[in-house]
Amino acid sequence: MKGKVIFDKDYIISKIDNRIYGSFIENLGRCIYGGIYDPEDPTADENGFRRDVIQLVKELNVPMVRLPGGNFIATYVWEDGVGPRENRPRKPDLAWKCIETNQVGTNEYMDWLNEIGAEAMMTVNMGTRSILDALNLLDYCNRDSGTHYSDLRISHGYKKPHNIKTWAIGNELDGDWQVGQKTPFEYARLARETAKAMKLLDGSIEIVAAGSAGQESPTFGEWEQTLIQQAHPYIDYISLHQYYLNLEKDTANFLAKTLAFDEYIQSIGNLIDYMKVKTQSSQDIHISLDEWNVWYHNRQQDHETIRDRGKDWPIAPAILEEPYNFEDALVAGAMLIALIRNCDRVKIAAYAQLVNVLAPIMTDKNGKVWKNTIFYPIYYASKYGRGTALRGIIHCDKYDSRDFSDVPYLDSVAVISNDETELTIFAINKSLNENMVVNCDLRSFGRVEMTSHIALENNDVYDINSLEHPDKVVPKSKPLTQNLNEIVISPLSWNMLRFN
Ligand code: AHR
């Protein structure tokens, strides 16, 4: 099969905001306890953080981390997680029917983020708490000193304020599983008043308002419209969440789902534009795609386990741990290509989540870690997908699948590095069985040299990495060619081509 991509220096989409390579951690399962934090682990540092995990997180070069929830946030009391550890209460977490020990809270999150070199997107509880509670947390985190809460932080050993710039107002509050579920209007008003008050307290912050839990939500669309109508002067981003499933085990259809991802982003983008006109607002609102991934392998089973829990709620059980296979990595790679392609709209994104829970990084006790398959496209996008995004003109055959028609076999986007010395092309061949010979037309770049071709390709779409076999699905370097008219990419493969 043949394909053609044209990338031209002038076909600029936008400068990429590095924060699109952000991630998400939640007090859920073994993400925090046993993942990021485990004072018993031989790799633990003086703060109880696992050094082996920190090293892998640093490889991913995560610029921003959304925390601490997720569904967890709806009953979280931030005050429980600060001050001397021995005084911190154990509380029931209604979202995941677990016991939260509060051994990791606001200051520990910030210590850990400093270790990995990332900034925070701090989420406030809008399910069951008030505007005032959000203000108190902001004062605790961002004011130098001289108020009750800033002085409380200092008394906890943190003289310097955390200066958190990005704040999220609750999570998925349209969802009927959410404690404190709200109607579109209830949330819109509360988000408006919370954002307004928080910006009065600290005019330097930015606000992410919670969008719908997903496109299937009964109030999808109405939720976003009402939110912008009410809150537009005070919010900077609307959050979107998207997880893909492949319960039918239909690879072609699974790979086609990322077409819907593009459409999802664009439809909210269009709504934002329409509402800007309608409200005559000067405020620019962007998208924070702050939960995205594949999630289905153990989803139903986990749901039943949580639903059927008796009175004994566990601490940090292994839930939502997805054994990502090869085709999941292709879908993650395609979602990253879509994020880059929509980087004029999407300024923040977060793969959900980072460690153990729906994660690229997995841990076992005693310093054992491994990389789930999705680690690799995330790693390469984060490393080489920074700079300016170029829109490709793509010519290729198309296919029809169970839910989609006219799916291009070739998906691709390109990035010019910040120093403008390198061009990186990400490309996926969605054909199940045919090589694609790609004519790569880099017309305005003059003479370029291919310096690297990394591919993720595998015979079996169901292969996974595990503790026992951590390197079953790994990227490989392909032979280089300087004949850009005939670059061969394998069937079902994710590719990164670099030129200078
Ligand atoms: O990431 C897992 C969960 O998915 C989050 O807690 C919630 O926001 C979403 O429904």
XYZ file of C-alpha atoms and ligand atoms in Angstrom, residues 24 26 28 66 69-72 96 171-172 177-178 241 243 291 295 320 352-353 357-358, ligand 1:
32
model
C -2.580 12.459 36.621
C -5.061 10.003 42.377
C -6.753 5.404 44.214
C -3.115 16.765 38.006
C -8.465 13.155 42.025
C -10.458 12.074 40.121
C -13.498 10.691 41.815
C -11.535 10.642 45.075
C -13.375 3.575 45.496
C -14.122 16.527 38.800
C -16.824 14.968 36.584
C -21.512 8.025 40.538
C -20.160 11.259 41.912
C -12.036 13.192 29.630
C -11.064 6.585 27.687
C -7.898 12.279 31.606
C -9.400 1.518 29.943
C -7.733 -0.301 37.964
C -4.624 8.862 33.307
C -2.886 7.826 35.310
C -3.593 2.766 38.066
C -4.291 2.886 34.280
O -8.964 7.743 36.319
C -9.939 6.971 36.945
C -11.244 7.710 37.144
O -11.839 7.947 35.901
C -11.155 9.074 37.763
O -11.121 9.027 39.147
C -12.420 9.739 37.288
O -12.281 11.123 37.165
C -12.704 9.070 35.967
O -14.008 8.660 35.881
